[in-house]
Tab-separated table of C-alpha atoms in Angstrom:
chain	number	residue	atom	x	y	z
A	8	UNK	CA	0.111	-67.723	0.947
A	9	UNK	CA	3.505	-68.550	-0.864
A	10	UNK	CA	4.949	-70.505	2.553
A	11	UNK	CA	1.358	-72.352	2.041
A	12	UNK	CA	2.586	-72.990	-1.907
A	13	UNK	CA	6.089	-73.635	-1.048
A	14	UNK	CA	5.036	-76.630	1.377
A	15	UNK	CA	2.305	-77.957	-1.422
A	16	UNK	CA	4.973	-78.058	-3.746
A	17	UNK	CA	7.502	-79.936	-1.494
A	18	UNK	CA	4.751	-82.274	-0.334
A	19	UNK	CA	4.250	-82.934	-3.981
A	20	UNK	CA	7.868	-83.756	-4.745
A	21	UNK	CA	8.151	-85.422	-1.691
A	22	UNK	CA	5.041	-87.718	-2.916
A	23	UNK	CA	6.148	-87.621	-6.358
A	24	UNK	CA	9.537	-89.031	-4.945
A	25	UNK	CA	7.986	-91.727	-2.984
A	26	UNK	CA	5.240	-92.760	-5.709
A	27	UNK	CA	8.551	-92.888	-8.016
A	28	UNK	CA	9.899	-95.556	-5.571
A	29	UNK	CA	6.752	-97.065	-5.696
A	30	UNK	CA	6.247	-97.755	-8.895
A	31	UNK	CA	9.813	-98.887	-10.205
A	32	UNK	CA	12.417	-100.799	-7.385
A	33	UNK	CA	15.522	-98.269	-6.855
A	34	UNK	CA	18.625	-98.572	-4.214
A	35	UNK	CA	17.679	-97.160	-1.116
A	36	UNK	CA	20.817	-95.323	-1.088
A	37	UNK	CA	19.571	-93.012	-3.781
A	38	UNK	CA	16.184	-93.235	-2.349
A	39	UNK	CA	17.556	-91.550	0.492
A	40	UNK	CA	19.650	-88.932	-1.119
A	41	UNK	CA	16.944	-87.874	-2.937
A	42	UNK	CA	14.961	-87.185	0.065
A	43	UNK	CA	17.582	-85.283	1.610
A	44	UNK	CA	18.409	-83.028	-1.230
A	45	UNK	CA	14.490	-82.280	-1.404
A	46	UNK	CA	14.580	-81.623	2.168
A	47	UNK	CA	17.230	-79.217	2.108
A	48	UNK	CA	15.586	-77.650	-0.959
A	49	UNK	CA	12.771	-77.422	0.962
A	50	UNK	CA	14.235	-75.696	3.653
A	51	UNK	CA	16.181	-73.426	1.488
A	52	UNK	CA	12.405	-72.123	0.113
A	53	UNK	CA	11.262	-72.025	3.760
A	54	UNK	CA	14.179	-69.641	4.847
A	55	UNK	CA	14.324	-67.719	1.440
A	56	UNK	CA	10.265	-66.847	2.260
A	57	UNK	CA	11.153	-66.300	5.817
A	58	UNK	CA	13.884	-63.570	4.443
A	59	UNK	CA	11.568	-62.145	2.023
A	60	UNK	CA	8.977	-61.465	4.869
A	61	UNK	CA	11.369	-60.244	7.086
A	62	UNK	CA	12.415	-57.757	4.478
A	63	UNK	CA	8.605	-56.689	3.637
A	64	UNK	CA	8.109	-55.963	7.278
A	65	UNK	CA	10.997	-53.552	7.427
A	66	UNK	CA	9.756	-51.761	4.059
A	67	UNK	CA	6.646	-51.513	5.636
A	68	UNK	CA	8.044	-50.326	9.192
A	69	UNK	CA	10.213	-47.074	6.815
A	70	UNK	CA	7.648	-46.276	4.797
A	71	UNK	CA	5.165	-45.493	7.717
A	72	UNK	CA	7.847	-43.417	9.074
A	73	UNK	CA	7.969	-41.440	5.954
A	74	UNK	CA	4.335	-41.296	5.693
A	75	UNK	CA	3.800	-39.808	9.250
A	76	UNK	CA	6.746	-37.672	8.661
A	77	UNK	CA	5.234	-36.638	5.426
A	78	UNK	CA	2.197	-35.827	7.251
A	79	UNK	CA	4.016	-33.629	9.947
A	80	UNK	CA	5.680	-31.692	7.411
A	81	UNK	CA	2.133	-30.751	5.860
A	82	UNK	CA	0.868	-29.810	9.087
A	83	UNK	CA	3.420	-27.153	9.707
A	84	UNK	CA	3.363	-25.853	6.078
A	85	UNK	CA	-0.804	-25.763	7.003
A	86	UNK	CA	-0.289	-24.167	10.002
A	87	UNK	CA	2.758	-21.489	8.443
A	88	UNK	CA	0.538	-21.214	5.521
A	89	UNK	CA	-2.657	-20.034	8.072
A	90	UNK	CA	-0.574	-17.579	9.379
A	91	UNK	CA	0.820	-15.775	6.350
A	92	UNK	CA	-2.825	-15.669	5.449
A	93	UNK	CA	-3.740	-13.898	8.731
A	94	UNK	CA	-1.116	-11.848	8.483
A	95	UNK	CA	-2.434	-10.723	4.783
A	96	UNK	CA	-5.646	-9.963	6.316
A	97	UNK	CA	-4.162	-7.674	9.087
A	98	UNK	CA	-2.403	-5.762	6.106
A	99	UNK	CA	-4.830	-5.418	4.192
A	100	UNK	CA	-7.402	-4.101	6.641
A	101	UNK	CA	-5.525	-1.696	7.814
A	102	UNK	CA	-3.695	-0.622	4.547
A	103	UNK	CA	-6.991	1.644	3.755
A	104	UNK	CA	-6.615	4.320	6.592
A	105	UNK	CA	-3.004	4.049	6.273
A	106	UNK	CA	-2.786	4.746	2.510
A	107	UNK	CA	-5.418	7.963	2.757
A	108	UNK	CA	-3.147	9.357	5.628
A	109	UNK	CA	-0.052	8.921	3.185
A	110	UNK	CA	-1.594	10.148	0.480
A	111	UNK	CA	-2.450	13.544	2.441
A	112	UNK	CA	1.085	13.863	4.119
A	113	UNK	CA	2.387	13.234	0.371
A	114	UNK	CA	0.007	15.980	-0.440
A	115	UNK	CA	1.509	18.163	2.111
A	116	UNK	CA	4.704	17.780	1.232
A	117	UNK	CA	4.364	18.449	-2.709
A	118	UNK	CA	2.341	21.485	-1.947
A	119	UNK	CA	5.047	22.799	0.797
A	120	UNK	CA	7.970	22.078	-2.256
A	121	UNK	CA	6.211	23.932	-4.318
A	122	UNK	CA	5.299	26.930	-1.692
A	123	UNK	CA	9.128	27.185	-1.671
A	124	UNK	CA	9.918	26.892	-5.180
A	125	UNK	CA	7.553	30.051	-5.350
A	126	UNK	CA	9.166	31.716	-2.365
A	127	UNK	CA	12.555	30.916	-3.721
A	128	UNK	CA	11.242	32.755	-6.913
A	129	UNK	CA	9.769	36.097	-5.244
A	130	UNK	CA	12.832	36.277	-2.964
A	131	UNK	CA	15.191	36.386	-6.009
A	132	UNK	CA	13.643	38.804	-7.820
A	133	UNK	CA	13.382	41.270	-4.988
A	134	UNK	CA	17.091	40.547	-4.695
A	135	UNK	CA	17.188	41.529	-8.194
A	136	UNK	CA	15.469	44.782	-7.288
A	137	UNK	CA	17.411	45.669	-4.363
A	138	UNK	CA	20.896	45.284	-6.466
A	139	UNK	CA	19.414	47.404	-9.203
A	140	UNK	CA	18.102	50.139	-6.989
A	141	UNK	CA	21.606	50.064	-5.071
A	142	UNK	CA	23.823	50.219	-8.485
A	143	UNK	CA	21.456	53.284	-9.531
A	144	UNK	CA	22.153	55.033	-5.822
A	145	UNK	CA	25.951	54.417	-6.294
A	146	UNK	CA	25.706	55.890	-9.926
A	147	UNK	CA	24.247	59.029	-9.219
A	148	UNK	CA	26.540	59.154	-5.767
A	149	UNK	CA	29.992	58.203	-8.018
A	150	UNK	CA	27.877	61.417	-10.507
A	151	UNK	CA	27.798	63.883	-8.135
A	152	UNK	CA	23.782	63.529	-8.285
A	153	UNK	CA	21.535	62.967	-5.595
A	154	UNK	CA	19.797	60.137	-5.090
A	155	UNK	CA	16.307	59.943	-5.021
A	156	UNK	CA	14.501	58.182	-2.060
A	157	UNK	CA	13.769	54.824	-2.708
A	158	UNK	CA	11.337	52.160	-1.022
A	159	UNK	CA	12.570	51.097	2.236
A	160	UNK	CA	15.824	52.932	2.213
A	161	UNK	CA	17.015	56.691	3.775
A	162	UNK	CA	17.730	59.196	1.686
A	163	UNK	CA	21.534	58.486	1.246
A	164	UNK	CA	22.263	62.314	1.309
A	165	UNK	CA	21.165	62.128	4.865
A	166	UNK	CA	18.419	65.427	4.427
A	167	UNK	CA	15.126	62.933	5.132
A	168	UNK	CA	13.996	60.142	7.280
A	169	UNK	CA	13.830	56.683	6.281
A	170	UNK	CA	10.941	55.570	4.257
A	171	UNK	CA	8.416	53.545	6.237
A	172	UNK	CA	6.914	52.012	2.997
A	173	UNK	CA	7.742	47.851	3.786
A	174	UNK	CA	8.251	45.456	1.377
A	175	UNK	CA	5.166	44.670	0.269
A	176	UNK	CA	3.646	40.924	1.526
A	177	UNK	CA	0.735	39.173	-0.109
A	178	UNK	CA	-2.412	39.995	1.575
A	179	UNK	CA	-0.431	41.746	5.050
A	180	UNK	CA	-3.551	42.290	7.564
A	181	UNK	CA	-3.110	45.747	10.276
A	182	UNK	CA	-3.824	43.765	12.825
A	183	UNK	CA	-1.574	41.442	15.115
A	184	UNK	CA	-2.054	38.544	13.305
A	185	UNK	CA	0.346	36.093	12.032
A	186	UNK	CA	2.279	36.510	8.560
A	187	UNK	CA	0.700	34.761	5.970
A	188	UNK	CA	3.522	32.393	4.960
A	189	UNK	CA	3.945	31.348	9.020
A	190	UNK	CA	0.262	30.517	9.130
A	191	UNK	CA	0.454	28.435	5.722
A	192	UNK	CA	4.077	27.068	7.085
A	193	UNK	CA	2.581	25.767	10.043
A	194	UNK	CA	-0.076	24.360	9.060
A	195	UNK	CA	1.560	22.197	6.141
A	196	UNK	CA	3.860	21.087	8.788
A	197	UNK	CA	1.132	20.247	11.178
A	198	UNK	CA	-0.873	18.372	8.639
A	199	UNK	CA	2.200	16.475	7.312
A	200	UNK	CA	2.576	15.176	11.013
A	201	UNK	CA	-0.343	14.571	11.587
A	202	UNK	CA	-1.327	17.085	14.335
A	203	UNK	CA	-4.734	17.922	12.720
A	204	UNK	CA	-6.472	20.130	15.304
A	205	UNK	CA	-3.495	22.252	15.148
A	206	UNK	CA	-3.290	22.457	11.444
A	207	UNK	CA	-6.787	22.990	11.172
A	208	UNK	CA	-6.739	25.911	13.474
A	209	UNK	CA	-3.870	27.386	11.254
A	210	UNK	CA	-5.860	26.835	7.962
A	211	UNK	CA	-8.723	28.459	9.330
A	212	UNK	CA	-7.158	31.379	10.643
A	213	UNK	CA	-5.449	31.627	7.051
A	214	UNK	CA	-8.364	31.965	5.422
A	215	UNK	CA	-10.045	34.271	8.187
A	216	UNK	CA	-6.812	36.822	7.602
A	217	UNK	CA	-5.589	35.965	3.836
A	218	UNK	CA	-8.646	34.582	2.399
A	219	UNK	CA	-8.132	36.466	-1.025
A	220	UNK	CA	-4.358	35.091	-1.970
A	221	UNK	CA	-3.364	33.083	-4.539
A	222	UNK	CA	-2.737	29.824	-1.562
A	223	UNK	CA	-6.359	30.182	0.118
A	224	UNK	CA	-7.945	27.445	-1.521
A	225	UNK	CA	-5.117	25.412	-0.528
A	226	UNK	CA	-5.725	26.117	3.036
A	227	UNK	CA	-9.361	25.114	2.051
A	228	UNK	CA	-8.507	22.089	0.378
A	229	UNK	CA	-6.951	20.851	3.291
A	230	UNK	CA	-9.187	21.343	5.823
A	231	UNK	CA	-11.203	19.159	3.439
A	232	UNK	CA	-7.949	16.398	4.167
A	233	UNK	CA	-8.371	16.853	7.893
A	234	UNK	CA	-11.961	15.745	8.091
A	235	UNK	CA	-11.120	13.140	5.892
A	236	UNK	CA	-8.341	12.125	7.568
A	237	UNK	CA	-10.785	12.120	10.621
A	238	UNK	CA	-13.867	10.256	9.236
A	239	UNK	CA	-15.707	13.253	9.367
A	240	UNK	CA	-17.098	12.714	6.079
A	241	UNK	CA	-19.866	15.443	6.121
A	242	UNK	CA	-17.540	17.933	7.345
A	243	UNK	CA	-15.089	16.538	4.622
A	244	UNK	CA	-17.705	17.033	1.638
A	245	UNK	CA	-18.646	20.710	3.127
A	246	UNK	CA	-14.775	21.564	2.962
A	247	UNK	CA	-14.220	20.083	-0.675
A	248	UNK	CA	-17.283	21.742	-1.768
A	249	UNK	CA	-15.998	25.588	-0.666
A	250	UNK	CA	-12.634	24.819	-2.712
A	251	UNK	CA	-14.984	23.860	-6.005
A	252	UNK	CA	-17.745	27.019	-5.489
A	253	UNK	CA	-15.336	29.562	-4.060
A	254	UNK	CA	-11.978	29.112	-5.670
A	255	UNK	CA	-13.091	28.280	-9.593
A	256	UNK	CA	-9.502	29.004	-10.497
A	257	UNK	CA	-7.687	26.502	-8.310
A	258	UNK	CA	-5.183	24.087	-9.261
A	259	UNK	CA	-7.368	21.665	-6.157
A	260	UNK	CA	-10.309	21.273	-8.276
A	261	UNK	CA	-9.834	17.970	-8.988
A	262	UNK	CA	-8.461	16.799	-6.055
A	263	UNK	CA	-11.487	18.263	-4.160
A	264	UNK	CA	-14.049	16.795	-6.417
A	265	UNK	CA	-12.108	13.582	-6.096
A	266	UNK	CA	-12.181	13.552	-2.141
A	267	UNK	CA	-15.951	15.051	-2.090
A	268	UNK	CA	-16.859	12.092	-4.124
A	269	UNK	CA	-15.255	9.629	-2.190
A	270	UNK	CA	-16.345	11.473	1.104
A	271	UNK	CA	-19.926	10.812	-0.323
A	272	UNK	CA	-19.551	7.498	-0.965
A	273	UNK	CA	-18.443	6.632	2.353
A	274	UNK	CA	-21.539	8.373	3.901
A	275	UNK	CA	-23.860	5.971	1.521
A	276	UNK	CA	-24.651	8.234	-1.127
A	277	UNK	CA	-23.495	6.367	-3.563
A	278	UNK	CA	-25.391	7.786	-6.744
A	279	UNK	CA	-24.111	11.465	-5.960
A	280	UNK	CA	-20.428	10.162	-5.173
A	281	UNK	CA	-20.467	8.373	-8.689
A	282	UNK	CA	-21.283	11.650	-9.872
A	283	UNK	CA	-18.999	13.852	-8.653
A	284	UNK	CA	-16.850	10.736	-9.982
A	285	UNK	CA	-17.913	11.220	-13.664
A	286	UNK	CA	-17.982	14.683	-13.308
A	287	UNK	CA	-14.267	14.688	-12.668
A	288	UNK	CA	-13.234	12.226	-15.466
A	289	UNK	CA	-15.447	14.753	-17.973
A	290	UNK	CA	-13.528	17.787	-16.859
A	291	UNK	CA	-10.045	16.595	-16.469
A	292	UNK	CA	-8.963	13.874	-18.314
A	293	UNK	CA	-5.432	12.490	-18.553
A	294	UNK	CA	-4.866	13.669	-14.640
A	295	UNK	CA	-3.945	11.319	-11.634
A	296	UNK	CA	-7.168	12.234	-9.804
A	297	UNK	CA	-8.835	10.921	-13.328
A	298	UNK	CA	-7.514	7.941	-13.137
A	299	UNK	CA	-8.255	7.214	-9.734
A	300	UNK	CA	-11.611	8.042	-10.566
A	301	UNK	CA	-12.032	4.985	-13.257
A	302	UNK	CA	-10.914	2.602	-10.870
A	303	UNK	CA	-12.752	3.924	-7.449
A	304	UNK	CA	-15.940	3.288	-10.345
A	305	UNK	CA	-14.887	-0.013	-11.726
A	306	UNK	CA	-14.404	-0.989	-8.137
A	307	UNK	CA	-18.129	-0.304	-7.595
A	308	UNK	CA	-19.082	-1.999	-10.173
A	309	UNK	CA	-20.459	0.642	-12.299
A	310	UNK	CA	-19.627	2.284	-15.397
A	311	UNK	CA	-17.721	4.991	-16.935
A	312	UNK	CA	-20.630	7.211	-18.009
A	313	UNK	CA	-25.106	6.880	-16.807
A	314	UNK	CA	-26.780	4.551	-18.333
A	315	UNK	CA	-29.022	6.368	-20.335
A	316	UNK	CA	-26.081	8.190	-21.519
């Protein structure tokens, strides 16, 4: 369009010139310098257009290239971008069996700290003992006295055999059966690495021998874990259920009535899993297991407290 312009316009010079010589008589020497400065004028249009378009072209020509460059780059951030995504996904679906088998090996392991806090505690105080009842024998010897018996030792005058009454141990059965801190032990370890048959066996056999001591409903609560930790969720809510009816007392109750209502909601019973949920936020508030609670509810979409109050 502007070469199309550019040659309208010279033409019109070009006629204007020659109408111009028309109209009024003029040398012919001027005549014809006129026409060749308009031609070269006219040339210098026609080459300055020719440059111009030359110079589009090649605009056009590295601007594609950054387009379709453009475009590859946005492919590849697609395609990294469709991976991080499936890689979310992969987390996150298997982040749920993951967590609950932390959470019971984190379980594990508090409970075991504190089963040797409490150990730690017994053993000093029998060292305690043992030091007093020695100072009192080496009293009365350094007196001239004799020394009475005492538990577990010989007479030191020599005139009696040694005491057979033991130290005494929490729940000691007659039979051959294993202590109970090597059952509980075991089974703590077991359950921390995940060897669950094992620990189950353990648990069960310390509540067969040492049912009535002060850890039992620990060894209950965690059979509860196993099944849990198994997708056995009726076994699971059995288990929870002994530690709530059998062991009133426990420090577990919460934890149990936690797990028991989550067992029950994975079976599908939802409406008695939200209320062993309630339940728990109405009898201990201000715990961990109460706020898990809350937001296992809100998750499900229903509330705090029944509707009808």
């Amino acid at each position: 369009m502007q070469v199309r312009n550019i040659a309208i316009f010279g033409a019109a010079v070009l006629a204007g010139a020659l109408g111009g010589s028309l109209i009024g008589p003029r040398p012919a020497e001027a005549v014809a310098r006129e026409l060749i400065e308009l031609q070269h004028d006219v040339t210098s249009l026609l080459q300055g257009q020719k440059d111009l378009s030359t110079q589009m072209t090649q605009d056009h020509t590295v601007m594609k290239t950054l387009v379709e460059q453009s475009g590859d780059t946005v492919g590849k951030l697609n395609g990294t971008m469709s991976a991080l995504q499936k890689s979310m996904q992969d987390v996150q679906a298997n982040s749920g069996a993951r967590l609950d088998t932390m959470s019971t090996q984190v379980q594990g392991l508090s409970d075991n700290l504190e089963e040797i806090k409490s150990r730690l505690g017994k053993l000093n105080q029998q060292l305690v003992d043992l030091q007093n009842t020695v100072q009192s024998v080496d009293a009365k010897i350094s007196g001239g006295g004799t020394a009475a018996p005492a538990a577990g030792f010989a007479n030191p005058g020599g005139g009696g055999q040694p005491s057979t009454t033991a130290m005494p141990t929490s729940g000691s059965p007659s039979g051959p059966a294993p202590s109970a801190d090597t059952l509980y032990s075991n089974g703590l370890r077991d359950i921390t690495s995940g060897k669950y048959p094992l620990a189950r066996q353990e648990f069960q056999d310390y509540l067969k021998y040492y049912g009535d001591t002060d850890l039992a409903s620990n060894a209950q609560f965690y059979l509860g874990e196993i099944a849990y930790s198994e997708r056995n969720y009726d076994q699971a809510v059995t288990e929870y259920d002994n530690v709530l009816t059998k062991y009133p007392k426990s420090f577990k109750l919460a934890p149990a009535r936690l797990k028991k209502g989550m067992a029950l909601i994975e079976l599908g019973q939802k409406t008695a899993g939200v209320r062993e949920l309630r339940e728990l936020i109405k009898r201990f508030p201000g715990t961990e297991e109460e706020r898990k609670a809350r937001a296992k509810l809100k998750e499900l979409g229903v509330g705090v407290t029944a509707a009808n109050g």
